[in-house]
Amino acid sequence: MLPVALISVFVAVVLLSDLRMSQTFDEGFHLAAGYRYLQCGDFGINSEHPPLVKMVAALALRVTHTPPPNAGVCGQEETTKDHGYLLGLTYLYKQGLDAQAVLFKGRAATVVFAVALLTFVFFYARNLFGYWTAIVALLLAVSEPTLIAHAALVTTDMAVSAGLMAAVFSLDVYLRRRTPLSTMLAGFGCGFALSVKHSGVIVVPIILALTIAHLLLESNDQTKRSQHSLRTAVGVAAIFLIAVGILWATYGFRFWPRPSGAPMTITLADFLIQVRAQGTTGLMPDHLIPFAAHWHLLPLAYLYGLVDVLNVSHPGLPPWILGHLLPHGVWYYFPVTFLIKSTPAFLVLLLLSKLAGGWRSPDRRRTAVFLLLPVLIWYGIAMTSGLDIGYRHVLPTVAFLAIFIAGGLTHLVNTVQRSAWKVVAAVLVLGHVASAAFAYPDYFPYSDELLGGKQNTYKYLTDSNNDWGQALYESALWLKQRGITDCWIAYDGAADLKYYGVPCRVLPGNPGDMLPIPPASASGLFIISGLSHAGVEWEPEDLQPYYGFHAAKPTDNIGGAMLVYRGTFDLRKVQAVNYIIHANNELAKNPAQALSDAQAALGITPTSVRARLAEGHAFEALGESQEAHQSFSAALVQAEQTGAAWYPAQIAEARHGLGQ
């Protein structure tokens, strides 16, 4: 009953905290896409992620008779990301639905993946160490702030965490006891990981590495090892075949993404050409994915998603780390993020388990390998990618560390004579639990209390580490409680400000916000989202519209994500990005006005590559080819001067404008 009680408390805390969270970036898109999967079988929508999690969330909407998205005829809508995000926004905020209620239904359904993860944690730890160690492992997992934060979101991170644990647990059982049933269960575990998130493909090298490690540790008898190796290799091949079958099943055993073979908005071949122009090259996009598509080895929608993920990961997005915006990912991002986002007690427990857990003894060495090798491989791949936008991308490793800590503590408590060590272990575990308790209800922005906790997370990290758009609900409540109606807000998120009743004048939170041009300076109360403050969606430092706010100290921090400032601020760079947004939106209808706006932006920020590109496109639309050529050439030169690493997409755009 104790495991059930711990998991039940975890679910209650998760759902209660979710009631205060507005939509995170991807949830609306995922819910709408999942509903369309169920309606139409159209996996071309939001192919960036496999469909399983989204269908589970959407199923909750269907069984509660929530109306579907107004998306038109099946198989005829666009499959671009821009259209998909618009579909999600329209579904939640333009169809007369209660967006918070719709979100809660989807989240309540996807919490099943968190329950699955915790269940696997308990049973795997019990299988390795016994009941009470499993309880400690479960207690550590249910008190981990980032696991709580992502447990019920309509996203894929918790599901892939459960999938990886299922894959490793079932593989461990298979390698110790090879039976048809254990082979099938291992195949299902691996297939689960593959079917919920594209990063689940990392399970393949993990399974191979663990299998090799098992064979090396199993026996010193070379003859016996060779015999076992052949049988094991056959079994692992069967596991992978079953896993691929599970993956095909989630796509309805259909190669084509869309019903009746309807085309995608962009063909896979053109998509590959596009991402290569932006610098995404290598074995996967150049050879393996085209090969798999040609021979129909994997569902085409899955392959589209792989290309998309590779394009985002390489060269990657600008990360905000330790108070600095960088042009691309850095190897130390995830180790540093782990130190910032873990509780102090968890870090000390991990060190204690490593030093005093007895892992070098022959009877525990294999267990240590199975718990730590998945962590090392996952981190190794994450550290070499450019997707440095959140601790959630290494979330699957957390549960393995919880089991490792619990196993080490058990050994320590059972072998040391001094009772003081038992007290230390108990205090540290309770300290970890206390960190989670005091973080309620804002788990997204949690960071080490020694660094100042959630109020200071924005100084070190951003995106899903502290601000993923989830704090708009709390911001509206904060304003209402204080009776504030005269304010400015820059919100970089997907939720609708009018739905939540935010009375502020709106500044652009990201390059997609088409808004009126603000004054050159303004006084009053400003709410700047953590993402907008960090500037990850803009150009380098002195071109960031909110760079001037960095020198000021926030007077408050709403939900650890929305920074409150009071005073007079220079908004000329905010004007500049507004002009660029206007120029890009007016290009088709009024290229002359687009040119005027682009040049207005250049008047304020003459080194802006994006403004120069907008000018080039406006000249092109006006038929002034020579001037367009000069603008695109100037954009290329400026990108090189500022730093080409900041502008992979813009450089490709300029070269296309030059016909290169």
XYZ file of C-alpha atoms in Angstrom:
660
model
C 0.000 0.000 0.000
C 2.897 2.386 0.631
C 3.938 2.547 -3.061
C 0.335 3.233 -4.049
C 0.102 5.983 -1.426
C 3.315 7.662 -2.628
C 2.235 7.580 -6.268
C -1.236 8.849 -5.342
C 0.214 11.822 -3.463
C 2.478 12.522 -6.432
C -0.476 12.543 -8.855
C -2.490 14.794 -6.544
C 0.369 17.308 -6.261
C 0.913 17.242 -10.021
C -2.713 17.855 -10.914
C -3.207 20.535 -8.261
C -0.146 22.445 -9.459
C -1.311 22.051 -13.058
C -4.526 23.905 -12.205
C -2.406 27.078 -11.875
C -0.533 26.549 -15.136
C -1.500 28.037 -18.462
C -0.643 26.268 -21.695
C 2.999 25.461 -22.287
C 4.358 25.985 -25.790
C 3.501 22.676 -27.432
C 0.397 21.490 -25.601
C -2.247 23.142 -27.768
C -0.597 21.841 -30.933
C -0.299 18.349 -29.431
C -3.927 18.232 -28.308
C -5.261 19.407 -31.667
C -2.957 17.042 -33.566
C -3.909 14.106 -31.344
C -7.588 14.757 -31.985
C -6.948 14.838 -35.730
C -5.089 11.534 -35.483
C -8.166 9.973 -33.915
C -10.530 11.687 -36.352
C -8.611 11.270 -39.576
C -5.566 9.101 -39.047
C -3.572 12.090 -40.328
C -0.084 11.641 -38.893
C 1.301 14.360 -41.151
C 0.164 16.928 -38.568
C 2.860 17.527 -35.943
C 5.087 14.776 -37.298
C 7.860 16.231 -35.128
C 6.779 13.761 -32.434
C 5.340 10.217 -32.640
C 1.574 10.142 -32.123
C 1.066 7.925 -29.039
C 1.116 10.550 -26.256
C -1.001 12.977 -28.259
C -3.605 10.306 -28.980
C -3.829 9.383 -25.289
C -4.456 13.028 -24.393
C -6.978 13.492 -27.195
C -8.797 10.308 -26.230
C -9.661 11.957 -22.924
C -11.247 14.799 -24.877
C -13.266 12.471 -27.074
C -14.641 10.369 -24.227
C -15.711 13.557 -22.412
C -17.436 14.768 -25.603
C -15.154 17.782 -26.038
C -15.692 19.200 -29.544
C -12.934 18.490 -32.086
C -10.783 21.158 -33.751
C -12.440 23.025 -36.615
C -9.792 21.951 -39.097
C -11.781 21.198 -42.218
C -11.637 18.119 -44.431
C -9.361 15.300 -43.300
C -6.069 15.181 -45.152
C -6.396 18.625 -46.739
C -4.927 20.962 -44.138
C -1.329 22.136 -44.150
C 1.309 20.110 -42.346
C 3.660 23.005 -41.577
C 4.558 23.841 -37.982
C 3.193 27.369 -38.322
C -0.196 26.030 -39.343
C -0.104 23.460 -36.557
C 0.608 25.985 -33.822
C -2.169 28.185 -35.214
C -4.480 25.160 -35.172
C -3.698 24.616 -31.488
C -4.318 28.262 -30.620
C -7.570 28.315 -32.575
C -8.758 25.118 -30.937
C -8.157 26.255 -27.370
C -9.081 29.937 -27.635
C -11.235 30.587 -30.727
C -13.848 27.813 -30.597
C -15.635 28.925 -27.441
C -14.037 26.211 -25.297
C -12.756 26.544 -21.743
C -9.057 26.234 -22.510
C -8.019 25.437 -18.927
C -10.628 22.670 -18.713
C -9.516 21.204 -22.050
C -5.881 21.311 -20.955
C -6.690 19.682 -17.635
C -8.462 16.796 -19.339
C -5.482 16.160 -21.590
C -3.038 16.464 -18.710
C -5.072 14.151 -16.494
C -4.811 11.528 -19.225
C -1.088 11.896 -19.884
C -0.269 11.570 -16.179
C -0.601 7.837 -16.876
C 2.930 7.932 -18.281
C 4.262 9.376 -15.021
C 2.425 6.663 -13.104
C 3.991 4.090 -15.430
C 7.473 5.514 -14.815
C 7.055 5.454 -11.039
C 5.680 1.923 -11.184
C 8.704 0.775 -13.182
C 11.011 2.556 -10.719
C 9.496 0.709 -7.778
C 9.479 -2.738 -9.360
C 12.941 -2.419 -10.910
C 14.434 -1.221 -7.617
C 12.672 -4.024 -5.762
C 13.941 -6.520 -8.325
C 17.496 -5.266 -7.750
C 17.595 -4.498 -4.037
C 14.367 -5.397 -2.228
C 11.223 -3.715 -0.963
C 12.552 -0.939 1.293
C 15.181 0.174 -1.163
C 12.417 0.389 -3.747
C 10.442 2.605 -1.383
C 13.416 4.961 -1.003
C 13.911 5.062 -4.785
C 10.221 5.808 -5.271
C 10.290 8.522 -2.597
C 13.243 10.200 -4.315
C 11.497 10.036 -7.693
C 8.123 11.384 -6.533
C 9.930 14.303 -4.855
C 12.036 15.307 -7.851
C 10.831 18.811 -8.844
C 11.396 18.503 -12.605
C 9.622 15.132 -12.732
C 6.681 16.768 -10.963
C 6.780 19.738 -13.349
C 6.540 17.603 -16.492
C 4.512 14.693 -15.145
C 1.154 15.561 -16.670
C 1.947 17.903 -19.536
C 0.654 17.015 -22.993
C 4.250 16.582 -24.111
C 6.532 13.612 -24.684
C 9.271 13.940 -22.054
C 7.615 11.951 -19.283
C 6.535 9.245 -21.704
C 10.055 8.705 -23.049
C 11.311 8.605 -19.449
C 8.876 5.781 -18.764
C 9.803 4.118 -22.051
C 13.528 4.102 -21.322
C 12.999 2.675 -17.845
C 10.698 -0.009 -19.256
C 13.255 -0.874 -21.947
C 16.208 -1.200 -19.552
C 14.224 -3.045 -16.875
C 12.826 -5.562 -19.352
C 16.225 -5.990 -21.046
C 17.835 -6.698 -17.669
C 15.225 -9.359 -16.981
C 15.716 -10.844 -20.451
C 19.517 -11.033 -20.161
C 19.307 -12.768 -16.804
C 16.589 -15.162 -17.881
C 16.179 -15.657 -21.614
C 12.657 -16.883 -22.326
C 10.158 -16.157 -25.109
C 8.133 -14.076 -22.640
C 11.101 -12.006 -21.463
C 12.112 -11.456 -25.106
C 8.634 -10.221 -25.958
C 8.484 -7.925 -22.913
C 11.881 -6.448 -23.773
C 10.648 -5.822 -27.309
C 7.582 -4.051 -25.982
C 9.746 -1.961 -23.629
C 12.030 -0.900 -26.474
C 9.048 -0.243 -28.748
C 7.434 1.884 -26.042
C 10.535 4.111 -25.930
C 10.648 4.445 -29.721
C 6.947 5.228 -30.031
C 6.624 8.226 -27.726
C 9.468 10.586 -28.684
C 12.111 10.664 -31.390
C 14.896 10.847 -28.817
C 13.666 7.407 -27.792
C 15.882 6.113 -30.604
C 18.735 6.497 -28.086
C 17.387 3.296 -26.554
C 19.047 1.402 -29.427
C 22.688 2.184 -28.488
C 21.764 1.787 -24.817
C 20.431 -1.725 -25.382
C 23.475 -2.668 -27.436
C 25.896 -1.255 -24.849
C 24.135 -2.945 -21.927
C 24.064 -6.265 -23.770
C 27.799 -6.090 -24.458
C 28.490 -5.084 -20.841
C 26.383 -7.987 -19.592
C 28.287 -10.480 -21.744
C 31.634 -9.117 -20.563
C 30.613 -9.292 -16.917
C 28.723 -12.569 -17.122
C 31.651 -14.986 -17.166
C 35.401 -15.167 -17.554
C 35.018 -18.400 -19.502
C 35.665 -17.410 -23.129
C 33.916 -20.500 -24.558
C 30.832 -19.983 -22.420
C 30.768 -16.289 -23.277
C 30.910 -17.028 -27.026
C 28.001 -19.459 -26.782
C 25.914 -16.970 -24.834
C 26.846 -14.132 -27.191
C 25.318 -15.833 -30.227
C 22.068 -16.670 -28.457
C 21.915 -13.215 -26.927
C 22.518 -11.541 -30.292
C 19.626 -13.476 -31.808
C 17.421 -12.480 -28.883
C 18.373 -8.795 -29.126
C 17.647 -8.871 -32.863
C 14.196 -10.242 -32.012
C 13.751 -7.469 -29.433
C 14.479 -4.820 -32.054
C 12.116 -6.444 -34.566
C 9.309 -6.449 -32.009
C 10.109 -2.816 -31.130
C 9.914 -1.718 -34.757
C 6.608 -3.573 -35.027
C 5.298 -1.594 -32.026
C 6.423 1.624 -33.714
C 4.580 0.695 -36.914
C 1.488 -0.120 -34.850
C 1.350 3.423 -33.424
C 1.139 4.695 -37.011
C -1.589 2.217 -37.900
C 0.857 0.031 -39.902
C 0.758 2.643 -42.643
C 3.791 4.058 -44.431
C 2.139 7.196 -45.807
C 1.560 9.897 -43.180
C -1.811 11.077 -44.434
C -5.094 9.320 -45.196
C -5.554 8.143 -48.778
C -1.932 9.019 -49.545
C -2.586 12.769 -49.421
C 0.678 14.695 -49.857
C 2.565 16.552 -47.147
C 2.915 20.301 -47.611
C 6.615 19.747 -48.297
C 8.046 16.484 -49.619
C 10.659 14.647 -47.606
C 13.217 15.229 -50.370
C 12.598 18.988 -50.316
C 12.621 18.990 -46.518
C 16.031 17.324 -46.541
C 17.341 19.878 -49.045
C 16.031 22.666 -46.820
C 17.647 21.397 -43.616
C 20.965 20.662 -45.341
C 21.048 24.274 -46.509
C 20.774 25.264 -42.837
C 23.754 23.098 -41.878
C 22.075 19.839 -40.885
C 24.193 17.150 -42.500
C 25.635 13.782 -41.543
C 24.981 10.080 -41.795
C 21.340 10.253 -40.687
C 19.946 13.031 -42.944
C 22.258 12.308 -45.880
C 21.992 8.529 -46.084
C 20.045 6.567 -43.448
C 16.762 8.504 -43.546
C 16.546 8.608 -47.382
C 17.393 4.877 -47.435
C 14.679 4.044 -44.879
C 12.150 6.166 -46.809
C 13.022 4.596 -50.158
C 12.566 1.045 -48.844
C 9.624 1.890 -46.545
C 11.501 0.566 -43.514
C 9.858 3.012 -41.103
C 6.671 5.118 -41.270
C 7.232 8.219 -43.367
C 5.768 10.523 -40.700
C 8.337 9.143 -38.235
C 11.133 9.916 -40.700
C 9.832 13.469 -41.177
C 10.009 13.863 -37.421
C 13.574 12.561 -37.279
C 14.637 15.129 -39.867
C 12.893 17.875 -37.919
C 14.547 16.895 -34.624
C 17.973 16.685 -36.270
C 17.438 20.127 -37.778
C 16.575 21.623 -34.394
C 19.472 19.811 -32.719
C 22.175 20.625 -35.255
C 23.365 23.312 -35.167
C 20.789 23.888 -32.436
C 19.124 26.864 -30.796
C 20.832 29.643 -28.824
C 21.004 28.547 -25.170
C 20.892 30.839 -22.146
C 23.329 29.420 -19.611
C 24.796 31.033 -16.483
C 23.564 34.453 -17.551
C 24.962 34.365 -21.076
C 23.268 33.860 -24.436
C 25.340 31.645 -26.722
C 24.915 31.134 -30.484
C 24.681 27.346 -30.261
C 24.767 24.451 -27.851
C 27.768 23.781 -25.627
C 28.929 20.478 -24.192
C 28.630 21.626 -20.581
C 25.002 22.783 -20.812
C 23.360 19.632 -19.458
C 25.879 18.888 -16.673
C 25.540 22.477 -15.432
C 21.761 22.336 -15.764
C 21.712 19.103 -13.768
C 23.598 20.805 -10.929
C 21.249 23.812 -10.976
C 17.955 21.920 -11.298
C 18.656 19.100 -8.809
C 17.925 19.569 -5.119
C 21.023 20.034 -2.917
C 20.131 16.862 -1.026
C 19.836 14.849 -4.247
C 23.336 15.933 -5.296
C 24.840 15.024 -1.917
C 23.006 11.686 -1.922
C 24.317 10.909 -5.382
C 27.885 11.620 -4.297
C 27.407 9.588 -1.110
C 26.012 6.640 -3.057
C 28.893 6.781 -5.516
C 31.559 6.863 -2.792
C 30.032 4.542 -0.195
C 27.609 2.389 -2.165
C 29.914 -0.587 -2.546
C 29.509 -0.583 -6.305
C 32.945 -2.025 -6.975
C 32.122 -5.364 -5.410
C 31.585 -8.118 -8.023
C 27.975 -8.749 -6.965
C 27.009 -5.078 -7.441
C 29.124 -4.100 -10.432
C 26.636 -5.310 -13.023
C 23.777 -3.449 -11.307
C 25.800 -0.234 -11.309
C 26.412 -0.632 -15.033
C 22.703 -1.077 -15.779
C 21.792 1.994 -13.743
C 24.568 4.343 -14.858
C 25.370 3.351 -18.442
C 21.951 4.573 -19.743
C 22.604 7.872 -17.943
C 26.080 8.255 -19.426
C 24.964 7.403 -22.971
C 21.945 9.718 -22.802
C 24.058 12.578 -21.460
C 26.804 11.854 -23.971
C 24.408 12.192 -26.894
C 22.660 15.217 -25.360
C 25.987 16.968 -24.762
C 26.987 16.584 -28.405
C 23.653 17.840 -29.752
C 22.688 21.499 -29.980
C 19.294 21.096 -28.339
C 20.290 22.965 -25.187
C 16.885 24.318 -24.255
C 15.907 22.443 -21.124
C 16.711 19.896 -18.454
C 13.658 17.994 -19.685
C 15.761 16.629 -22.541
C 17.751 14.522 -20.068
C 14.732 13.808 -17.858
C 14.849 10.039 -18.642
C 18.075 9.792 -16.621
C 16.607 11.055 -13.333
C 14.785 7.866 -12.365
C 17.920 5.760 -12.899
C 19.844 8.055 -10.552
C 17.081 7.732 -7.950
C 17.425 3.932 -7.999
C 21.223 4.212 -7.915
C 21.059 6.484 -4.871
C 18.615 4.185 -3.096
C 20.819 1.154 -3.784
C 23.888 2.958 -2.467
C 22.103 4.132 0.680
C 20.907 0.608 1.397
C 24.464 -0.689 1.223
C 25.720 2.172 3.403
C 23.078 1.695 6.084
C 23.557 -2.080 6.148
C 27.353 -2.053 6.332
C 28.385 0.911 8.528
C 28.438 0.511 12.287
C 27.892 4.117 13.217
C 24.248 5.089 13.484
C 25.213 8.665 12.598
C 25.449 7.683 8.925
C 21.892 6.359 9.055
C 20.755 9.684 10.480
C 22.645 11.562 7.755
C 21.027 9.433 5.051
C 17.555 9.941 6.510
C 18.055 13.698 6.861
C 19.228 14.001 3.269
C 16.249 12.052 1.933
C 13.907 14.221 3.989
C 15.751 17.313 2.751
C 15.080 16.255 -0.833
C 11.396 15.773 -0.023
C 11.309 19.157 1.717
C 12.689 20.888 -1.390
C 9.782 19.526 -3.392
C 7.262 20.482 -0.722
C 8.489 24.083 -0.494
C 8.585 24.421 -4.292
C 4.800 23.861 -4.561
C 3.084 24.884 -6.779
C 5.813 26.257 -9.080
C 7.924 23.273 -10.087
C 8.961 24.495 -13.535
C 11.313 27.209 -12.294
C 12.779 25.135 -9.455
C 16.514 25.535 -8.949
C 18.942 24.782 -6.163
C 18.028 26.733 -3.033
C 21.708 27.598 -2.564
C 21.433 29.653 -5.773
C 18.333 31.454 -4.573
C 15.680 29.009 -5.767
C 12.991 29.773 -8.329
C 13.341 33.546 -7.944
C 16.843 33.384 -9.424
C 16.508 30.622 -12.014
C 16.094 33.212 -14.800
C 19.665 34.358 -14.132
C 21.088 30.973 -15.067
C 18.611 29.162 -17.328
C 15.475 29.711 -19.386
C 12.965 27.944 -21.631
C 11.424 24.838 -20.028
C 13.800 25.274 -17.090
C 11.777 28.205 -15.826
C 9.543 29.784 -18.491
C 7.735 27.641 -21.028
C 4.723 29.943 -21.222
C 3.089 28.322 -18.185
C 2.923 31.380 -15.892
C 0.302 33.488 -17.700
C -2.459 32.201 -15.405
C -0.464 33.284 -12.344
C 0.407 36.624 -13.959
C -3.255 37.422 -14.561
C -4.029 36.472 -10.947
C -1.117 38.619 -9.666
C -2.411 41.659 -11.560
C -5.992 41.114 -10.454
C -5.076 40.770 -6.778
C -3.242 44.117 -6.936
C -5.841 45.875 -9.061
C -3.258 46.715 -11.733
C -4.573 47.571 -15.188
C -1.908 50.004 -16.433
C 1.007 47.792 -17.478
C 3.082 46.405 -20.329
C 3.733 42.712 -20.959
C 6.112 40.775 -23.211
C 4.939 37.175 -23.052
C 6.804 34.543 -25.049
C 4.301 31.734 -24.933
C 1.366 30.113 -26.662
C -1.508 30.981 -24.323
C -3.998 33.730 -25.131
C -3.680 36.883 -23.023
C -7.321 37.890 -23.538
C -8.571 34.488 -22.390
C -6.743 34.914 -19.072
C -7.852 38.526 -18.719
C -4.425 40.166 -18.806
C -5.148 43.930 -19.125
C -1.618 45.020 -20.153
C -0.499 46.604 -23.407
C 1.380 43.940 -25.305
C 4.984 44.013 -26.464
C 6.370 41.323 -28.792
C 7.434 38.245 -26.848
C 8.817 36.474 -29.901
C 9.345 37.202 -33.626
C 5.842 35.975 -34.486
C 3.885 38.613 -32.551
C 2.256 41.133 -34.924
C 1.528 44.111 -32.667
C 1.244 47.914 -32.821
C 4.536 49.821 -32.774
C 5.245 50.949 -29.182
C 6.672 54.353 -28.225
C 10.435 54.904 -28.150
C 10.321 54.868 -24.350
C 7.687 54.236 -21.725
C 7.243 54.376 -17.959
C 5.280 52.149 -15.645
C 5.053 48.463 -14.771
C 6.533 45.948 -17.195
C 6.149 42.160 -17.081
C 8.830 40.434 -19.167
C 8.755 36.672 -19.584
C 11.937 34.775 -18.805
C 12.305 33.676 -22.418
C 11.954 37.212 -23.746
C 14.397 38.458 -21.127
C 17.018 35.873 -22.140
C 16.561 36.736 -25.812
C 16.855 33.222 -27.233
C 14.471 34.002 -30.109
C 16.085 37.281 -31.112
C 19.486 38.345 -32.401
C 22.688 38.633 -30.328
C 22.949 40.702 -27.176
C 22.904 44.343 -28.267
C 20.145 43.542 -30.796
C 17.874 41.924 -28.197
C 14.824 44.128 -27.646
C 14.852 43.562 -23.865
C 18.589 43.736 -23.322
C 18.142 47.055 -21.522
C 16.140 45.315 -18.782
C 19.174 43.200 -17.851
C 20.705 46.156 -16.033
C 17.595 46.613 -13.872
C 16.559 44.474 -10.924
C 13.071 42.941 -11.040
C 10.768 44.125 -8.284
C 8.951 40.784 -8.334
C 9.024 37.410 -10.063
C 5.672 35.798 -10.821
C 5.772 32.030 -10.681
C 9.544 32.086 -11.183
C 8.931 32.850 -14.854
C 7.594 36.398 -15.345
C 9.857 39.268 -14.291
C 8.250 42.459 -12.984
C 9.986 45.816 -13.523
C 8.989 49.357 -12.618
C 10.529 52.445 -14.173
C 11.220 54.146 -17.468
C 12.721 52.022 -20.227
C 14.114 52.605 -23.716
C 11.919 50.678 -26.177
C 13.604 51.627 -29.448
C 14.923 48.097 -30.009
C 11.430 46.800 -29.269
C 10.254 49.166 -31.986
C 12.859 47.706 -34.347
C 11.733 44.105 -33.930
C 8.120 45.261 -34.327
C 9.027 46.868 -37.645
C 10.710 43.637 -38.790
C 7.636 41.606 -37.840
C 5.403 44.068 -39.679
C 7.637 43.982 -42.756
C 7.510 40.186 -42.938
C 3.734 40.118 -42.496
C 3.012 42.887 -45.012
C 5.265 41.526 -47.744
C 2.580 39.819 -49.825
C -0.103 42.507 -49.558
C 1.882 45.723 -49.446
C 5.578 45.320 -50.346
C 6.108 49.087 -50.387
C 4.992 49.336 -46.767
C 7.095 46.258 -45.975
C 10.136 48.039 -47.395
C 9.362 51.157 -45.360
C 9.081 49.104 -42.163
C 12.265 47.133 -42.859
C 14.188 50.339 -43.422
C 12.683 51.848 -40.264
C 14.069 48.840 -38.359
C 17.472 49.338 -39.994
C 17.395 52.974 -38.941
C 17.237 51.836 -35.320
C 19.386 48.678 -35.545
C 21.530 48.960 -38.687
C 23.434 45.739 -37.883
C 20.295 43.584 -37.775
C 20.566 40.673 -40.215
C 16.833 40.013 -39.952
C 15.978 43.608 -40.831
C 18.333 43.497 -43.827
C 16.698 40.273 -45.031
C 13.259 41.853 -44.690
C 14.505 44.740 -46.821
C 15.813 42.300 -49.437
C 12.500 40.446 -49.656
C 10.612 43.738 -49.979
C 12.853 44.891 -52.840
C 12.388 41.479 -54.456
C 8.588 41.743 -54.184
C 8.746 45.198 -55.757
C 10.729 43.824 -58.703
C 13.868 45.776 -57.807
C 16.274 42.883 -58.274
C 19.510 44.875 -58.081
C 18.569 46.438 -54.738
C 17.365 43.054 -53.465
C 20.709 41.507 -54.428
C 22.540 44.245 -52.518
C 20.382 43.683 -49.410
C 20.885 39.912 -49.423
C 24.623 40.385 -49.939
C 24.725 42.883 -47.072
C 22.838 40.404 -44.866
C 25.459 37.743 -45.576
C 28.314 40.116 -44.803
C 26.642 41.284 -41.591
C 25.982 37.699 -40.489
C 29.671 36.904 -40.912
C 30.705 40.034 -39.028
C 28.332 39.385 -36.134
C 29.062 35.658 -36.121
C 27.751 33.097 -38.585
C 26.882 30.723 -35.742
C 24.024 33.045 -34.775
C 22.374 32.911 -38.200
C 22.288 29.451 -39.849
C 18.696 29.849 -41.097
C 19.214 33.483 -42.116
C 22.390 32.672 -44.047
C 20.505 29.971 -45.953
C 17.702 32.490 -46.575
C 20.141 35.124 -47.904
C 21.885 32.630 -50.173
C 18.540 31.511 -51.547
C 17.722 35.157 -52.250
C 20.999 35.413 -54.145
C 20.194 32.293 -56.140
C 23.070 30.339 -54.604
